[in-house]
Amino acid sequence: MAATSRGFASPPDFKLTRLRLAFDPHPLPSTATNAARLRDIRKRRRRLSLPMADPPAVTRITCCCSDSVVPIRSGKSLDKAEEWRFDSKKRAQRAAGVPVSAALPFFASSSSSSPAQSRFLSKQEKYYPRCTPRNSGPQSRDSPPKRDTGIANEKEWGISLLNENVNESGTNEDGTTWYRESGEDLGNNGYRCRWTRMGGTSHDASSQWKETWWEKSDWTGYKELGVEKSGRNAEGDSWWETWQEVIHQDEWSNLARIERSAQKQAKSGSENAGWYEKWWEKYDAKGWTEKGAHKYGRLNEQSWWEKWGEHYDGRGSVLKWTDKWAETELGTKWGDKWEEKFFAGIGSRQGETWHVSPSGERWSRTWGEEHFGNGKVHKYGKSTTGESWDIVVDEETYYEAEPHYGWADVVGDSSQLLSIKPRERPPGVYPALDFGSSSPSVDEPPEEFSPQ
């Protein structure tokens, strides 16, 4: 049975085997002799005939697959990202006569070269097995990050900082070289940064990678956990990625705030293809939440962009918006955008879908909705081809007044960040508060990864 990158090509043949338990509906009376009891027990044992190694379960499932087991990878997030781009592209390019090309594996998967079974392991178990000797080198991370996966949880990174200064390097049996360093930087106001850097190079220098982990803290209560990684593989693919998680006290509200961010970028070494993503999330203890993302991608003659944001004020007001567009080198352009604002059941939605041909001819359709909170909705719109509508309908109003992932969730998923211990503050010494930017700026990607 063949297996594809998204799972089995055909459903596996699962056979359900039921172990039949036999019971005698007519037990012997209590006056039976001992010999009769023994014969009855032997009969019952023959009826059961269960192998000793089988678990005490009534049902067991066996998979009759001739091939080795391959984990089924979910492509939902990629499908959603590509669905709009290629469906819109097909419609636009039919009019312009431009052929549509499919997405390359470079965009779809970042770990196709690794063994399938290794995907079942956690990140820490994969790179640092429990039986690995203390002086052995870290294993290679020569694969680009995955697209459209958002901001990873801190547990997915498996950050494990060493408690002592380390500076070591070596050469493996296959000729690859590696290094690992760790240390601690101290500064004013109780600042402390513990860090670990590691990296490696293949025997022929065709693959290189480096990764840095850190945790920061000071006497103001600021704590930060972060990762930065970059590299290139033998196929010429290059990448850069950073991830940060921060907790601090907001200078205006004096509330605790947790912020998470991620930047990812990859570039194909075989053709004109690459992508860049920037994600961020901000939460405070009273329910205020902000989320957003900026994305860019290119595949040969086709380029696309996407931006979206969400803002919840913690008191019932919500703002959401999305803006995405694409273009080809022949001049065809198309896009779609929308926005919604709601508070206490009253609000509005509006949007626009548009298309520009290579000759500059533009088509667009705009639409809007006004929700009055009484079961009435005013809908209106028009297009450049003469369409128009303006009606009031009976319709329920639905919107999300609270984020599906909020303050309680992010606190529960930030145990490692919250457990960072700052330097001990001497008696009589008080932290100097900085009322500048609420959070440190995220490092910009190297110039070679510029999406433009």
Short mmCIF file of C-alpha atoms in Angstrom, two decimals:
data_model
loop_
_atom_site.label_atom_id
_atom_site.label_comp_id
_atom_site.label_asym_id
_atom_site.label_seq_id
_atom_site.Cartn_x
_atom_site.Cartn_y
_atom_site.Cartn_z
CA MET A 1 0.00 0.00 0.00
CA ALA A 2 1.49 3.32 -1.04
CA ALA A 3 1.84 6.30 1.26
CA THR A 4 1.88 9.96 0.25
CA SER A 5 3.27 13.05 1.98
CA ARG A 6 -0.17 13.74 3.43
CA GLY A 7 -0.83 10.21 4.65
CA PHE A 8 -1.92 6.90 3.18
CA ALA A 9 -2.86 6.88 -0.51
CA SER A 10 -5.69 4.46 0.31
CA PRO A 11 -7.34 3.69 3.65
CA PRO A 12 -5.40 1.08 5.66
CA ASP A 13 -7.11 -2.27 6.03
CA PHE A 14 -7.98 -2.46 9.72
CA LYS A 15 -9.31 -5.86 10.78
CA LEU A 16 -11.37 -6.05 13.91
CA THR A 17 -10.92 -9.30 15.80
CA ARG A 18 -13.36 -10.02 18.63
CA LEU A 19 -12.26 -12.33 21.40
CA ARG A 20 -15.32 -14.34 22.37
CA LEU A 21 -15.65 -15.01 26.07
CA ALA A 22 -17.74 -18.15 26.75
CA PHE A 23 -19.73 -18.47 29.95
CA ASP A 24 -21.80 -21.44 31.09
CA PRO A 25 -25.38 -20.25 31.63
CA HIS A 26 -26.13 -23.33 33.78
CA PRO A 27 -23.61 -23.54 36.63
CA LEU A 28 -23.53 -26.69 38.72
CA PRO A 29 -25.62 -26.69 41.90
CA SER A 30 -23.87 -26.12 45.17
CA THR A 31 -24.25 -29.83 46.05
CA ALA A 32 -22.08 -31.03 43.13
CA THR A 33 -19.10 -33.17 43.90
CA ASN A 34 -15.50 -31.94 43.78
CA ALA A 35 -14.83 -34.04 40.68
CA ALA A 36 -17.69 -32.43 38.79
CA ARG A 37 -16.41 -28.99 39.79
CA LEU A 38 -12.93 -29.82 38.41
CA ARG A 39 -14.39 -31.06 35.11
CA ASP A 40 -16.47 -27.88 34.82
CA ILE A 41 -13.42 -25.66 35.44
CA ARG A 42 -11.42 -27.52 32.75
CA LYS A 43 -14.29 -27.09 30.24
CA ARG A 44 -14.43 -23.38 30.93
CA ARG A 45 -10.68 -23.03 30.43
CA ARG A 46 -10.91 -24.80 27.06
CA ARG A 47 -13.75 -22.48 26.02
CA LEU A 48 -11.81 -19.33 26.90
CA SER A 49 -8.50 -20.46 25.34
CA LEU A 50 -6.99 -16.95 25.64
CA PRO A 51 -3.23 -16.69 24.99
CA MET A 52 -1.31 -15.62 28.06
CA ALA A 53 0.43 -12.72 26.23
CA ASP A 54 -2.80 -11.04 25.10
CA PRO A 55 -3.97 -8.00 27.08
CA PRO A 56 -7.21 -8.32 29.09
CA ALA A 57 -9.27 -6.48 26.44
CA VAL A 58 -12.38 -7.61 24.62
CA THR A 59 -11.40 -6.02 21.28
CA ARG A 60 -8.07 -5.57 19.58
CA ILE A 61 -7.20 -3.91 16.26
CA THR A 62 -4.53 -5.10 13.87
CA CYS A 63 -3.32 -3.11 10.86
CA CYS A 64 -2.63 -5.21 7.77
CA CYS A 65 -0.25 -2.83 5.95
CA SER A 66 2.57 -4.16 3.82
CA ASP A 67 4.55 -0.91 3.90
CA SER A 68 6.32 0.61 6.87
CA VAL A 69 4.18 2.88 8.97
CA VAL A 70 4.31 6.54 7.93
CA PRO A 71 2.81 9.22 10.21
CA ILE A 72 -0.17 11.00 8.68
CA ARG A 73 0.71 14.67 8.34
CA SER A 74 -2.05 17.23 8.54
CA GLY A 75 -2.00 19.77 5.73
CA LYS A 76 -5.00 21.83 6.85
CA SER A 77 -3.07 24.99 7.66
CA LEU A 78 -1.18 24.85 4.37
CA ASP A 79 -4.34 24.04 2.44
CA LYS A 80 -6.09 27.07 3.90
CA ALA A 81 -3.17 29.34 2.99
CA GLU A 82 -2.84 27.95 -0.50
CA GLU A 83 -6.59 27.61 -1.16
CA TRP A 84 -7.17 31.34 -1.48
CA ARG A 85 -3.97 31.96 -3.40
CA PHE A 86 -4.42 29.31 -6.06
CA ASP A 87 -8.22 29.44 -6.35
CA SER A 88 -8.11 33.20 -6.84
CA LYS A 89 -5.15 32.77 -9.12
CA LYS A 90 -6.98 30.28 -11.30
CA ARG A 91 -9.89 32.65 -11.72
CA ALA A 92 -7.67 35.61 -12.47
CA GLN A 93 -5.27 33.79 -14.75
CA ARG A 94 -8.03 32.20 -16.81
CA ALA A 95 -8.95 35.69 -17.93
CA ALA A 96 -5.30 36.62 -18.51
CA GLY A 97 -4.35 33.30 -20.09
CA VAL A 98 -1.65 32.56 -17.50
CA PRO A 99 -0.97 28.91 -16.62
CA VAL A 100 -1.21 28.02 -12.92
CA SER A 101 1.68 26.12 -11.39
CA ALA A 102 1.38 24.00 -8.26
CA ALA A 103 3.19 24.74 -5.04
CA LEU A 104 6.57 23.10 -4.60
CA PRO A 105 7.50 20.72 -1.77
CA PHE A 106 9.82 23.47 -0.53
CA PHE A 107 6.73 25.38 0.57
CA ALA A 108 4.78 22.41 1.89
CA SER A 109 7.21 20.52 4.08
CA SER A 110 10.40 21.23 5.93
CA SER A 111 11.34 17.82 7.23
CA SER A 112 10.93 15.43 4.32
CA SER A 113 14.53 14.32 4.61
CA SER A 114 14.25 13.18 8.23
CA PRO A 115 13.07 9.66 9.15
CA ALA A 116 9.32 9.36 9.47
CA GLN A 117 9.50 7.80 12.88
CA SER A 118 11.48 10.76 14.28
CA ARG A 119 8.40 13.00 13.94
CA PHE A 120 6.81 11.16 16.84
CA LEU A 121 9.61 12.34 19.16
CA SER A 122 9.61 15.60 21.02
CA LYS A 123 12.19 18.19 19.97
CA GLN A 124 14.31 17.62 23.04
CA GLU A 125 14.25 13.82 22.73
CA LYS A 126 15.06 14.03 19.03
CA TYR A 127 18.20 16.12 19.44
CA TYR A 128 19.35 15.06 22.89
CA PRO A 129 18.57 11.40 23.62
CA ARG A 130 18.76 10.45 27.27
CA CYS A 131 21.70 8.15 26.67
CA THR A 132 23.78 10.72 24.73
CA PRO A 133 27.24 11.16 26.32
CA ARG A 134 27.92 14.52 27.97
CA ASN A 135 30.64 15.53 25.47
CA SER A 136 28.83 14.49 22.28
CA GLY A 137 27.82 17.19 19.82
CA PRO A 138 24.33 18.41 18.97
CA GLN A 139 22.77 16.83 15.90
CA SER A 140 22.18 18.75 12.69
CA ARG A 141 19.08 20.93 12.20
CA ASP A 142 19.47 21.37 8.45
CA SER A 143 15.78 21.82 7.56
CA PRO A 144 13.82 25.06 7.00
CA PRO A 145 10.90 26.05 9.26
CA LYS A 146 7.32 25.27 8.24
CA ARG A 147 4.97 27.87 6.82
CA ASP A 148 1.72 29.05 8.38
CA THR A 149 2.24 27.36 11.74
CA GLY A 150 1.93 30.51 13.86
CA ILE A 151 3.79 30.93 17.15
CA ALA A 152 5.08 27.72 18.68
CA ASN A 153 4.54 26.81 22.30
CA GLU A 154 7.64 27.03 24.50
CA LYS A 155 7.47 23.26 25.13
CA GLU A 156 7.87 22.60 21.41
CA TRP A 157 11.31 24.22 21.44
CA GLY A 158 12.68 22.10 24.28
CA ILE A 159 14.94 24.92 25.52
CA SER A 160 17.40 23.52 28.06
CA LEU A 161 20.12 25.94 29.23
CA LEU A 162 23.27 24.68 30.88
CA ASN A 163 24.07 25.83 34.41
CA GLU A 164 27.78 26.28 33.78
CA ASN A 165 29.99 27.93 31.17
CA VAL A 166 30.80 25.54 28.34
CA ASN A 167 32.99 25.93 25.26
CA GLU A 168 33.41 22.69 23.36
CA SER A 169 33.64 21.42 19.80
CA GLY A 170 34.34 18.23 17.94
CA THR A 171 34.12 16.13 14.81
CA ASN A 172 31.69 13.25 14.36
CA GLU A 173 32.42 9.94 12.66
CA ASP A 174 30.79 11.13 9.42
CA GLY A 175 33.08 14.15 9.24
CA THR A 176 30.59 16.78 10.39
CA THR A 177 31.92 19.35 12.84
CA TRP A 178 30.03 20.93 15.73
CA TYR A 179 30.38 23.41 18.56
CA ARG A 180 28.46 24.29 21.71
CA GLU A 181 28.94 27.29 23.99
CA SER A 182 27.10 28.60 27.02
CA GLY A 183 27.53 31.51 29.36
CA GLU A 184 25.97 34.31 31.36
CA ASP A 185 25.96 38.07 30.77
CA LEU A 186 25.28 40.54 33.60
CA GLY A 187 24.30 44.22 33.46
CA ASN A 188 22.75 47.13 35.30
CA ASN A 189 19.41 46.98 37.09
CA GLY A 190 19.82 43.30 37.85
CA TYR A 191 20.02 42.32 34.19
CA ARG A 192 21.05 38.74 33.54
CA CYS A 193 21.10 36.75 30.30
CA ARG A 194 21.84 33.05 30.30
CA TRP A 195 22.51 31.67 26.82
CA THR A 196 23.55 28.61 24.87
CA ARG A 197 24.86 28.67 21.30
CA MET A 198 25.40 25.65 19.10
CA GLY A 199 26.01 24.87 15.47
CA GLY A 200 27.55 22.55 12.95
CA THR A 201 28.86 22.06 9.43
CA SER A 202 28.72 19.02 7.18
CA HIS A 203 31.95 17.35 6.05
CA ASP A 204 31.80 19.07 2.65
CA ALA A 205 30.52 22.40 4.05
CA SER A 206 27.34 22.10 1.94
CA SER A 207 25.14 22.27 5.06
CA GLN A 208 25.49 24.65 7.97
CA TRP A 209 23.27 25.53 10.91
CA LYS A 210 23.40 27.49 14.13
CA GLU A 211 20.96 27.98 16.98
CA THR A 212 20.90 30.18 20.09
CA TRP A 213 18.74 29.82 23.20
CA TRP A 214 18.46 32.43 25.93
CA GLU A 215 16.60 33.60 28.99
CA LYS A 216 16.72 37.17 30.30
CA SER A 217 15.53 38.86 33.49
CA ASP A 218 16.03 41.99 35.60
CA TRP A 219 14.77 43.52 38.84
CA THR A 220 11.72 45.18 37.24
CA GLY A 221 10.09 41.76 36.81
CA TYR A 222 10.93 41.55 33.11
CA LYS A 223 11.51 37.98 31.88
CA GLU A 224 12.23 36.73 28.39
CA LEU A 225 12.71 33.35 26.75
CA GLY A 226 13.95 33.16 23.18
CA VAL A 227 15.40 31.19 20.28
CA GLU A 228 17.13 32.18 17.05
CA LYS A 229 18.19 29.72 14.36
CA SER A 230 19.49 29.88 10.82
CA GLY A 231 21.26 27.74 8.28
CA ARG A 232 21.34 26.21 4.82
CA ASN A 233 21.24 22.66 3.50
CA ALA A 234 22.88 20.74 0.67
CA GLU A 235 20.07 21.67 -1.74
CA GLY A 236 20.89 25.36 -1.30
CA ASP A 237 17.78 26.17 0.76
CA SER A 238 18.47 28.81 3.42
CA TRP A 239 16.40 30.00 6.37
CA TRP A 240 16.23 32.20 9.43
CA GLU A 241 13.82 31.99 12.37
CA THR A 242 13.39 33.65 15.74
CA TRP A 243 10.92 33.14 18.60
CA GLN A 244 10.39 35.17 21.76
CA GLU A 245 8.19 35.03 24.84
CA VAL A 246 8.16 37.96 27.28
CA ILE A 247 6.40 38.91 30.51
CA HIS A 248 6.61 42.44 31.91
CA GLN A 249 4.54 45.10 33.64
CA ASP A 250 2.77 47.47 31.31
CA GLU A 251 3.87 51.06 32.02
CA TRP A 252 0.38 52.53 31.48
CA SER A 253 -1.98 50.06 33.13
CA ASN A 254 0.52 48.51 35.62
CA LEU A 255 -0.92 45.13 34.61
CA ALA A 256 1.16 42.06 33.88
CA ARG A 257 1.46 41.44 30.13
CA ILE A 258 2.70 38.43 28.19
CA GLU A 259 3.87 38.89 24.61
CA ARG A 260 4.87 36.21 22.12
CA SER A 261 6.33 36.71 18.66
CA ALA A 262 7.90 34.73 15.84
CA GLN A 263 9.59 35.51 12.55
CA LYS A 264 10.31 32.88 9.91
CA GLN A 265 11.90 33.08 6.52
CA ALA A 266 13.08 30.55 3.97
CA LYS A 267 14.52 30.76 0.48
CA SER A 268 14.76 28.02 -2.12
CA GLY A 269 18.17 27.22 -3.52
CA SER A 270 16.87 25.70 -6.75
CA GLU A 271 14.56 28.42 -8.11
CA ASN A 272 13.05 31.84 -7.51
CA ALA A 273 10.97 30.94 -4.46
CA GLY A 274 10.84 32.11 -0.87
CA TRP A 275 8.59 33.26 1.94
CA TYR A 276 8.57 35.40 5.09
CA GLU A 277 6.20 35.51 8.08
CA LYS A 278 5.95 37.67 11.18
CA TRP A 279 3.51 36.73 13.95
CA TRP A 280 2.73 38.40 17.29
CA GLU A 281 0.38 37.98 20.25
CA LYS A 282 -0.11 40.23 23.29
CA TYR A 283 -2.19 39.53 26.41
CA ASP A 284 -2.83 41.26 29.72
CA ALA A 285 -4.43 40.13 32.97
CA LYS A 286 -7.76 41.92 32.29
CA GLY A 287 -8.48 40.22 28.97
CA TRP A 288 -6.96 42.81 26.60
CA THR A 289 -5.61 40.85 23.62
CA GLU A 290 -3.95 41.71 20.32
CA LYS A 291 -2.93 39.26 17.59
CA GLY A 292 -1.64 39.69 14.07
CA ALA A 293 0.52 38.43 11.23
CA HIS A 294 2.27 39.67 8.09
CA LYS A 295 3.11 37.17 5.36
CA TYR A 296 4.87 37.30 2.02
CA GLY A 297 5.70 34.62 -0.53
CA ARG A 298 7.02 34.16 -4.04
CA LEU A 299 6.96 31.19 -6.40
CA ASN A 300 8.65 31.91 -9.70
CA GLU A 301 6.48 34.54 -11.48
CA GLN A 302 3.82 34.68 -8.73
CA SER A 303 3.92 36.72 -5.51
CA TRP A 304 1.40 37.11 -2.70
CA TRP A 305 0.95 39.03 0.56
CA GLU A 306 -1.34 38.70 3.54
CA LYS A 307 -1.93 40.81 6.66
CA TRP A 308 -4.46 40.30 9.41
CA GLY A 309 -5.14 41.50 12.94
CA GLU A 310 -7.42 41.00 15.93
CA HIS A 311 -7.96 43.35 18.87
CA TYR A 312 -10.04 42.67 22.00
CA ASP A 313 -10.27 45.39 24.65
CA GLY A 314 -11.36 43.00 27.42
CA ARG A 315 -14.67 44.82 27.86
CA GLY A 316 -16.60 43.35 24.92
CA SER A 317 -15.29 45.44 22.01
CA VAL A 318 -13.62 43.55 19.14
CA LEU A 319 -11.96 44.56 15.88
CA LYS A 320 -10.85 42.08 13.20
CA TRP A 321 -9.46 42.68 9.73
CA THR A 322 -7.76 40.85 6.84
CA ASP A 323 -6.06 42.14 3.68
CA LYS A 324 -4.52 39.79 1.11
CA TRP A 325 -3.44 40.29 -2.47
CA ALA A 326 -1.33 38.69 -5.18
CA GLU A 327 0.17 39.45 -8.57
CA THR A 328 2.04 37.88 -11.47
CA GLU A 329 4.93 39.21 -13.51
CA LEU A 330 2.54 39.64 -16.46
CA GLY A 331 0.68 42.34 -14.51
CA THR A 332 -2.39 40.48 -13.29
CA LYS A 333 -3.34 41.50 -9.74
CA TRP A 334 -6.18 40.48 -7.43
CA GLY A 335 -7.08 40.70 -3.78
CA ASP A 336 -9.66 40.59 -1.03
CA LYS A 337 -10.05 42.48 2.26
CA TRP A 338 -12.63 42.82 5.03
CA GLU A 339 -13.09 44.36 8.47
CA GLU A 340 -15.54 43.92 11.32
CA LYS A 341 -16.21 45.96 14.48
CA PHE A 342 -18.61 44.90 17.23
CA PHE A 343 -19.60 45.85 20.75
CA ALA A 344 -22.59 44.60 22.76
CA GLY A 345 -24.17 42.98 19.71
CA ILE A 346 -24.02 46.14 17.60
CA GLY A 347 -21.48 46.59 14.83
CA SER A 348 -20.58 46.44 11.18
CA ARG A 349 -18.78 44.42 8.54
CA GLN A 350 -17.45 45.64 5.21
CA GLY A 351 -15.12 44.37 2.51
CA GLU A 352 -13.94 44.45 -1.06
CA THR A 353 -12.88 41.92 -3.70
CA TRP A 354 -10.94 43.25 -6.69
CA HIS A 355 -9.03 42.28 -9.83
CA VAL A 356 -6.76 44.14 -12.27
CA SER A 357 -5.92 42.75 -15.71
CA PRO A 358 -2.50 43.16 -17.39
CA SER A 359 -4.01 45.97 -19.52
CA GLY A 360 -4.97 47.89 -16.35
CA GLU A 361 -8.70 47.18 -16.46
CA ARG A 362 -10.04 47.06 -12.91
CA TRP A 363 -13.04 45.19 -11.49
CA SER A 364 -14.21 45.39 -7.87
CA ARG A 365 -17.17 44.52 -5.68
CA THR A 366 -17.70 46.24 -2.32
CA TRP A 367 -20.13 45.14 0.36
CA GLY A 368 -21.19 46.06 3.87
CA GLU A 369 -23.40 45.04 6.79
CA GLU A 370 -24.85 47.06 9.66
CA HIS A 371 -25.98 45.05 12.69
CA PHE A 372 -28.40 46.90 14.95
CA GLY A 373 -28.56 44.37 17.78
CA ASN A 374 -32.31 43.80 17.39
CA GLY A 375 -32.26 40.96 14.83
CA LYS A 376 -32.21 43.38 11.88
CA VAL A 377 -29.23 43.61 9.50
CA HIS A 378 -28.78 46.20 6.77
CA LYS A 379 -26.88 44.74 3.79
CA TYR A 380 -25.60 46.81 0.91
CA GLY A 381 -23.05 46.67 -1.89
CA LYS A 382 -22.16 47.38 -5.50
CA SER A 383 -19.68 46.40 -8.21
CA THR A 384 -18.05 48.03 -11.23
CA THR A 385 -20.18 45.85 -13.52
CA GLY A 386 -23.43 47.50 -12.34
CA GLU A 387 -24.45 45.19 -9.50
CA SER A 388 -26.03 46.81 -6.46
CA TRP A 389 -28.17 45.84 -3.49
CA ASP A 390 -29.53 47.60 -0.40
CA ILE A 391 -31.82 45.54 1.83
CA VAL A 392 -32.75 44.95 5.48
CA VAL A 393 -33.13 41.33 6.57
CA ASP A 394 -33.98 39.42 9.74
CA GLU A 395 -30.74 37.74 10.75
CA GLU A 396 -28.95 36.74 13.93
CA THR A 397 -25.69 38.54 14.67
CA TYR A 398 -22.71 36.38 15.53
CA TYR A 399 -19.17 37.45 16.42
CA GLU A 400 -16.44 36.48 18.87
CA ALA A 401 -16.38 38.95 21.74
CA GLU A 402 -13.47 37.11 23.40
CA PRO A 403 -10.41 35.43 21.90
CA HIS A 404 -10.49 31.65 21.73
CA TYR A 405 -6.99 31.68 23.28
CA GLY A 406 -6.62 34.26 26.04
CA TRP A 407 -4.80 35.24 29.20
CA ALA A 408 -5.49 32.06 31.18
CA ASP A 409 -4.33 29.92 28.25
CA VAL A 410 -1.06 31.76 27.66
CA VAL A 411 -0.24 31.72 31.39
CA GLY A 412 -0.78 27.97 31.46
CA ASP A 413 1.52 27.51 28.46
CA SER A 414 4.32 29.76 29.79
CA SER A 415 5.54 27.77 32.78
CA GLN A 416 9.20 27.90 31.72
CA LEU A 417 9.05 31.68 31.20
CA LEU A 418 7.42 32.24 34.58
CA SER A 419 9.96 30.01 36.33
CA ILE A 420 12.96 32.18 35.32
CA LYS A 421 14.69 33.33 38.51
CA PRO A 422 16.17 36.85 38.50
CA ARG A 423 19.35 37.83 40.30
CA GLU A 424 19.02 38.40 43.99
CA ARG A 425 18.47 42.10 44.71
CA PRO A 426 20.58 43.55 47.57
CA PRO A 427 18.70 45.25 50.43
CA GLY A 428 18.01 48.92 49.80
CA VAL A 429 18.53 48.67 46.02
CA TYR A 430 15.48 49.41 43.89
CA PRO A 431 15.04 48.83 40.16
CA ALA A 432 15.17 51.77 37.76
CA LEU A 433 11.94 51.67 35.74
CA ASP A 434 12.15 52.28 32.00
CA PHE A 435 9.01 53.84 30.53
CA GLY A 436 10.18 53.56 26.96
CA SER A 437 9.06 50.82 24.60
CA SER A 438 6.83 48.19 26.16
CA SER A 439 8.86 45.35 24.71
CA PRO A 440 12.25 44.91 23.05
CA SER A 441 12.35 45.00 19.26
CA VAL A 442 12.66 41.69 17.48
CA ASP A 443 15.87 41.19 15.53
CA GLU A 444 15.53 41.83 11.82
CA PRO A 445 16.36 38.99 9.40
CA PRO A 446 19.70 39.04 7.59
CA GLU A 447 19.78 41.06 4.36
CA GLU A 448 20.14 37.92 2.24
CA PHE A 449 16.62 36.93 3.36
CA SER A 450 14.95 40.19 2.34
CA PRO A 451 11.55 39.28 0.85
CA GLN A 452 11.64 42.08 -1.72
#
